[in-house]
Tab-separated table of C-alpha atoms in Angstrom:
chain	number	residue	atom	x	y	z
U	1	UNK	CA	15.436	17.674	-8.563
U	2	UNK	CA	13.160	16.431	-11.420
U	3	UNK	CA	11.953	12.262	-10.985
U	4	UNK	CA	11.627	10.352	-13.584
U	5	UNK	CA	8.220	9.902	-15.175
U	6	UNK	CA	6.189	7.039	-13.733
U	7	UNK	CA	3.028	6.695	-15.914
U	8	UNK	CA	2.670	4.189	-19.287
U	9	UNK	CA	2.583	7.470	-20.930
U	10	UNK	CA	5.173	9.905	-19.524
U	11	UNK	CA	3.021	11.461	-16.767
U	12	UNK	CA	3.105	11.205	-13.133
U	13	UNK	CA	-0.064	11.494	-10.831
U	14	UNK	CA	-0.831	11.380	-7.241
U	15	UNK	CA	-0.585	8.198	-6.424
U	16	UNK	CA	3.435	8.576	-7.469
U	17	UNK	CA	3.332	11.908	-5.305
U	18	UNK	CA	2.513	9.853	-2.462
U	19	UNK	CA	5.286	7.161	-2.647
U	20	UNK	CA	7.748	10.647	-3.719
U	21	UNK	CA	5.993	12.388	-0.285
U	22	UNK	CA	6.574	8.674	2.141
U	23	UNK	CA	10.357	8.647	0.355
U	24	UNK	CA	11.199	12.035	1.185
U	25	UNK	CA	8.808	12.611	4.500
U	26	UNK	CA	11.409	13.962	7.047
U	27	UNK	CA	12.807	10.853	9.992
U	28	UNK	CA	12.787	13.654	12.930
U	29	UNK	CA	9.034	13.905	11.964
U	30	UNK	CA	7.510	10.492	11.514
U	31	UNK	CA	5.251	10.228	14.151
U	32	UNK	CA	3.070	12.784	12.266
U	33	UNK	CA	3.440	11.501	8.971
U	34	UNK	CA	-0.324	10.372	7.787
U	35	UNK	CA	-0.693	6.454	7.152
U	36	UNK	CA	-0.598	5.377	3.532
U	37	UNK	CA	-4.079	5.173	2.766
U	38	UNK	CA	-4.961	8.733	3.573
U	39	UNK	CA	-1.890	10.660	1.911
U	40	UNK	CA	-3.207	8.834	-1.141
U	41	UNK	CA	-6.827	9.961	-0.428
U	42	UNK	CA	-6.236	13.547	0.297
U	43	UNK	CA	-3.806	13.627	-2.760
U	44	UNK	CA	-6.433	12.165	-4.644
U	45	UNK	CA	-9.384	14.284	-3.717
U	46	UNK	CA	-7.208	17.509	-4.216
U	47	UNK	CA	-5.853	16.478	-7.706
U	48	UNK	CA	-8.562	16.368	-8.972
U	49	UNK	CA	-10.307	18.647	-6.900
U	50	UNK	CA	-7.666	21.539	-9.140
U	51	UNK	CA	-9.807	19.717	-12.704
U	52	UNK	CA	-12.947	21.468	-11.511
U	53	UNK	CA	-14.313	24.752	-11.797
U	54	UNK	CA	-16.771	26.930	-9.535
U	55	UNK	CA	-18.896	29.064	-11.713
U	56	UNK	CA	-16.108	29.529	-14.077
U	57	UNK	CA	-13.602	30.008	-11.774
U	58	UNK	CA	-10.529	27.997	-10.678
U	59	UNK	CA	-9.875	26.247	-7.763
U	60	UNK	CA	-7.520	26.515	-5.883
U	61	UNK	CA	-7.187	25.759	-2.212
U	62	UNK	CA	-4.935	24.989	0.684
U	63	UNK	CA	-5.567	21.597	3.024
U	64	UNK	CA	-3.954	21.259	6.353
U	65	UNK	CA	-4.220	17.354	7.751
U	66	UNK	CA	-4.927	17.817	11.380
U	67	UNK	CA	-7.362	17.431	14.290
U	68	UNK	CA	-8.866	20.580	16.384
U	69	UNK	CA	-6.371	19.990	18.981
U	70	UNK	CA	-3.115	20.165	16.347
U	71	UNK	CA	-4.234	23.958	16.443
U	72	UNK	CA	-3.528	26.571	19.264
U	73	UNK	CA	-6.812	27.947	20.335
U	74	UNK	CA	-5.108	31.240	21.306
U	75	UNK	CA	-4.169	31.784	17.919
U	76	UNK	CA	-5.214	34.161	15.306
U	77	UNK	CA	-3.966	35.836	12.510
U	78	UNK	CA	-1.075	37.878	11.707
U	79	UNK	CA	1.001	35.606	14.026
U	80	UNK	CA	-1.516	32.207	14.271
U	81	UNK	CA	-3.996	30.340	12.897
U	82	UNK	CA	-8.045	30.921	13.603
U	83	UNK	CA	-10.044	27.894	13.835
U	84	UNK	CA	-13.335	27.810	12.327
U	85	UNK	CA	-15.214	24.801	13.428
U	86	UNK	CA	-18.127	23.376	10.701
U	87	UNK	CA	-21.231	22.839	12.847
U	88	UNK	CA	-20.839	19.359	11.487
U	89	UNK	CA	-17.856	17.657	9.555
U	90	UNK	CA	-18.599	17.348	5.850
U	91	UNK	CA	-17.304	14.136	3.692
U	92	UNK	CA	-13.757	14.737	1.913
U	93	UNK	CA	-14.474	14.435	-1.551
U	94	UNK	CA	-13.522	16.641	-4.592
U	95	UNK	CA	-16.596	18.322	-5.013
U	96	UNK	CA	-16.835	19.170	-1.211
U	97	UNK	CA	-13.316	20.246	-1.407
U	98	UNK	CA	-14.803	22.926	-4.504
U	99	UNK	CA	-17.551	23.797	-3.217
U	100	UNK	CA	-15.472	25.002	0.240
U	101	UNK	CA	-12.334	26.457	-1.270
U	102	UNK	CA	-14.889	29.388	-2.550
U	103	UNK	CA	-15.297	30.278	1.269
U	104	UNK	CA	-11.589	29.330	2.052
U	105	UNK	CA	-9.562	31.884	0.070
U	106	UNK	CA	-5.771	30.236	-0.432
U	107	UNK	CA	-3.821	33.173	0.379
U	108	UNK	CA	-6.038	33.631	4.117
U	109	UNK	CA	-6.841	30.095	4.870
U	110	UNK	CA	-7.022	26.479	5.098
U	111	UNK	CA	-9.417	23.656	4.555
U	112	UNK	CA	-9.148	21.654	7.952
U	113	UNK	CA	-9.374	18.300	7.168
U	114	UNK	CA	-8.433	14.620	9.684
U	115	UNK	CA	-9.489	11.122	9.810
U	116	UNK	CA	-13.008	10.281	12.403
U	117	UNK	CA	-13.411	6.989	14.964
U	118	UNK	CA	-14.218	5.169	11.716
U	119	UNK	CA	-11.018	6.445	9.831
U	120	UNK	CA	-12.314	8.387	7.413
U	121	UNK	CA	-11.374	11.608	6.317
U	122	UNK	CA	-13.882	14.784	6.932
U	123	UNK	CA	-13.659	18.075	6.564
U	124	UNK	CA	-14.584	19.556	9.786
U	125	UNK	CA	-13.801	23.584	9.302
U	126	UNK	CA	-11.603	26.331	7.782
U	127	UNK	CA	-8.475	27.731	8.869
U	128	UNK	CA	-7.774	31.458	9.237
U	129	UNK	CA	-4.059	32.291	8.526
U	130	UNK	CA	-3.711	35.793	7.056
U	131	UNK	CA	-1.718	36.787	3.994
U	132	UNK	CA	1.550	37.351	6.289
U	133	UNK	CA	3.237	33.907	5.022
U	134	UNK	CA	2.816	35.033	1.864
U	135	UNK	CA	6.266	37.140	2.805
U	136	UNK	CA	8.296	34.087	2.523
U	137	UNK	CA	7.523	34.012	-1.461
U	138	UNK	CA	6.454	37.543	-2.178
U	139	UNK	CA	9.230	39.238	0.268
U	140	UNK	CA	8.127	41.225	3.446
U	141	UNK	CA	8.940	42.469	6.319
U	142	UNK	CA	7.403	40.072	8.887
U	143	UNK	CA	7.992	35.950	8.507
U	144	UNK	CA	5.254	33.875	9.424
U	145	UNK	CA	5.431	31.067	11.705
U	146	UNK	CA	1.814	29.686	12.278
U	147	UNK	CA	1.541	26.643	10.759
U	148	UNK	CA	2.098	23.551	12.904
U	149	UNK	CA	3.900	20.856	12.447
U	150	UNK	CA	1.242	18.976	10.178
U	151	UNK	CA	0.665	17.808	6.173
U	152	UNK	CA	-0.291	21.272	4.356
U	153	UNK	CA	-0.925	20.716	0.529
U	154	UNK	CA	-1.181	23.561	-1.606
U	155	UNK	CA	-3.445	23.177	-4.747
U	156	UNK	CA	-1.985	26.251	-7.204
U	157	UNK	CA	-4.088	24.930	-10.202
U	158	UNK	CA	-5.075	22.057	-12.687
U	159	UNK	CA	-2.564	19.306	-11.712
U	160	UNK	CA	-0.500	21.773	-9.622
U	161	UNK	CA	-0.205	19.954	-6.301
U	162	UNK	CA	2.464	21.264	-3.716
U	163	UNK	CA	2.752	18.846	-0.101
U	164	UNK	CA	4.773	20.358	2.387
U	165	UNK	CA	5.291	19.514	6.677
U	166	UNK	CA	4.113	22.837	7.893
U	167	UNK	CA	6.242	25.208	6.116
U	168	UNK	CA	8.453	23.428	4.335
U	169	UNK	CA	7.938	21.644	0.806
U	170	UNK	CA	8.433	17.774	0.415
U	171	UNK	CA	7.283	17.410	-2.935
U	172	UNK	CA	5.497	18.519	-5.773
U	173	UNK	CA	3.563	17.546	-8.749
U	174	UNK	CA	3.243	20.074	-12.101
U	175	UNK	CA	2.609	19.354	-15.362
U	176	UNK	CA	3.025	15.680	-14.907
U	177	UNK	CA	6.217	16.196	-13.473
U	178	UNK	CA	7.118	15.210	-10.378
U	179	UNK	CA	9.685	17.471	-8.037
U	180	UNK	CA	11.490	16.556	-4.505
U	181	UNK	CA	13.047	18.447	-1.794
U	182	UNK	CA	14.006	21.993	-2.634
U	183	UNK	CA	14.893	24.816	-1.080
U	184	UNK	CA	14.864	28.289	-1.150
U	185	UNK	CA	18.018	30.067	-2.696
U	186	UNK	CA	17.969	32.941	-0.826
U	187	UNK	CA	18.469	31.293	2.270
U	188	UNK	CA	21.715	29.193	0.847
U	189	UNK	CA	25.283	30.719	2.243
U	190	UNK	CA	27.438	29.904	-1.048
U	191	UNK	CA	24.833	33.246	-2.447
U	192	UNK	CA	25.313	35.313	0.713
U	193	UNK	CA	28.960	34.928	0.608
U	194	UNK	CA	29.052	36.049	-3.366
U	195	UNK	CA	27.752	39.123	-2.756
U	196	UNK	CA	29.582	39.823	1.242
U	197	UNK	CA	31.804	42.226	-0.280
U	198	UNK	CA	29.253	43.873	-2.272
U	199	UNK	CA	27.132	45.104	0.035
U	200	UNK	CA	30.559	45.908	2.279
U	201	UNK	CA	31.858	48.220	-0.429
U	202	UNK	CA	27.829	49.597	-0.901
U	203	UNK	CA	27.871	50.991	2.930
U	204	UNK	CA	31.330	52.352	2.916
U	205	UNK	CA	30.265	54.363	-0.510
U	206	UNK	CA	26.994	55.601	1.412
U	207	UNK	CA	29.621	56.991	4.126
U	208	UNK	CA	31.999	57.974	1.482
U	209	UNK	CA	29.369	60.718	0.114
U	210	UNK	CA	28.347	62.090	2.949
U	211	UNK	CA	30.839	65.347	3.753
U	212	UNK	CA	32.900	64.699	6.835
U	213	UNK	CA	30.756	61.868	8.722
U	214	UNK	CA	32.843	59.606	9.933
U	215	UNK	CA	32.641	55.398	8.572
U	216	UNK	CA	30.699	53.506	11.347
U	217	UNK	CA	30.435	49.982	10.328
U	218	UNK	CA	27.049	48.712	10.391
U	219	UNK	CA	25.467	45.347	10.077
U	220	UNK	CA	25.539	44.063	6.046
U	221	UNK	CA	22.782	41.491	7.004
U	222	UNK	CA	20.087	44.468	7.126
U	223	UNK	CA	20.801	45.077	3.348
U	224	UNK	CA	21.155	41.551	2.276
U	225	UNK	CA	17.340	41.474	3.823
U	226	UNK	CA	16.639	44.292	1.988
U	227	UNK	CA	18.135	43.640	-1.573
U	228	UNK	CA	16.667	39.967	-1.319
U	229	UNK	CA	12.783	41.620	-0.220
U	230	UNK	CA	13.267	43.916	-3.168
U	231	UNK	CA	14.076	41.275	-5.357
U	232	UNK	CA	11.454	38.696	-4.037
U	233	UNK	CA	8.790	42.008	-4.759
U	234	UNK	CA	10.372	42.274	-8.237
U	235	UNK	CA	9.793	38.445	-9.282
U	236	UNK	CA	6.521	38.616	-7.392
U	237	UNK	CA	5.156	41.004	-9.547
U	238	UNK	CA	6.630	39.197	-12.638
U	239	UNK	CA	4.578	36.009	-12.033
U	240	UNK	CA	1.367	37.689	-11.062
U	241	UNK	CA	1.439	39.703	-14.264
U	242	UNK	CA	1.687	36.055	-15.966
U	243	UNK	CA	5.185	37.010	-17.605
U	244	UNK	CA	6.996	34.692	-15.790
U	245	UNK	CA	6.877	30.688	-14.215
């Protein structure tokens, strides 16, 4: 769902993508919601963090709000996350937060970021996740599961702020437009259930052609996974070519 504009003229910013984030932060999950004060910083600092550029090039970055010991240390990509410890924390700041995401790729990894004894935010390493949760968009084979159950904001570009609890999205913030929960389509049943008899009537026609072999039903979930990996591929490529939103 779209908010309504908060701003004297039209536009919303992060400080309204912090109250959205507190309205809309799960219940079951409240004891790792992040205090006020710090959603707004991080928020902050990665807004306008996506304004700069690095030698002509965008950035763009992922922050994960965490301490050392939210991480498994026997972890590693494809199936967990590799902590890379700074040899000492750095302040969280926009221009640290540039200067960083150069090292910290978005689609392999994630600036580490949590609050010290004195409750201020630092950047104390970088995050190796791999490309593999990339499937959930793109389409794939394998689903990744490594991120824990922490703050992850996703900076896609100028303005283009995305906060989600580990793997799922809270709220976003595009174009000076705020968004709220959402969810993906391709896991809702009302679309699997449209197209049930589709891909019935698709695997008897595949036993149909083939001379004398007898119909052995088989399971329509494997091409409902298929058809929706094909499509996910087919929109993927869409976007990256820039013909598409």
């Amino acid at each position: 769902m779209t908010h309504r504009l908060q701003s004297y003229l039209g536009y919303s910013y992060p400080v309204q993508l912090a109250e959205l984030v507190n309205r809309e932060w799960p219940e079951e999950a409240r004891e790792v919601q992040p205090s006020n004060a710090h959603l707004r910083q991080l928020l902050d600092a990665a807004y306008h963090a996506t304004l700069l550029r690095e030698e002509q090039r965008p950035v763009t970055f992922r922050l994960l709000f965490g301490t050392p010991e939210d991480v498994p240390v026997d972890g590693g990509p494809p199936t967990g996350l590799l902590p890379i410890q700074l040899d000492r924390p750095r302040p969280f700041n926009e221009q640290e937060v540039r200067r960083i995401s150069m090292a910290a790729d978005f689609f392999r990894s994630l600036i580490a970021v949590s609050a010290d004894p004195d409750d201020n935010l630092r950047i104390w390493g970088i995050l190796v996740s791999g490309t593999r949760w990339v499937n959930q968009v793109d389409g794939g084979r394998f689903i990744d599961g490594t991120l824990p159950l922490c703050l992850v904001v996703q900076a896609l570009g100028p303005g283009r702020l995305t906060v989600c609890l580990g793997q799922q999205r809270i709220a976003a913030l595009s174009s000076g437009r705020m968004q709220g929960l959402a969810f993906d389509l391709f896991q809702s049943q009302w679309l699997a259930q449209a197209f049930q008899n589709v891909r019935k009537d698709a695997l008897r026609s595949i036993f149909v052609k083939m001379d004398g072999s007898r119909y052995v039903p088989a399971n329509s979930d494997f091409m409902r996974v298929m058809s929706q990996n094909v499509l996910r591929r087919t929109l993927s490529v869409v976007r990256n070519s820039k013909h598409g939103g």
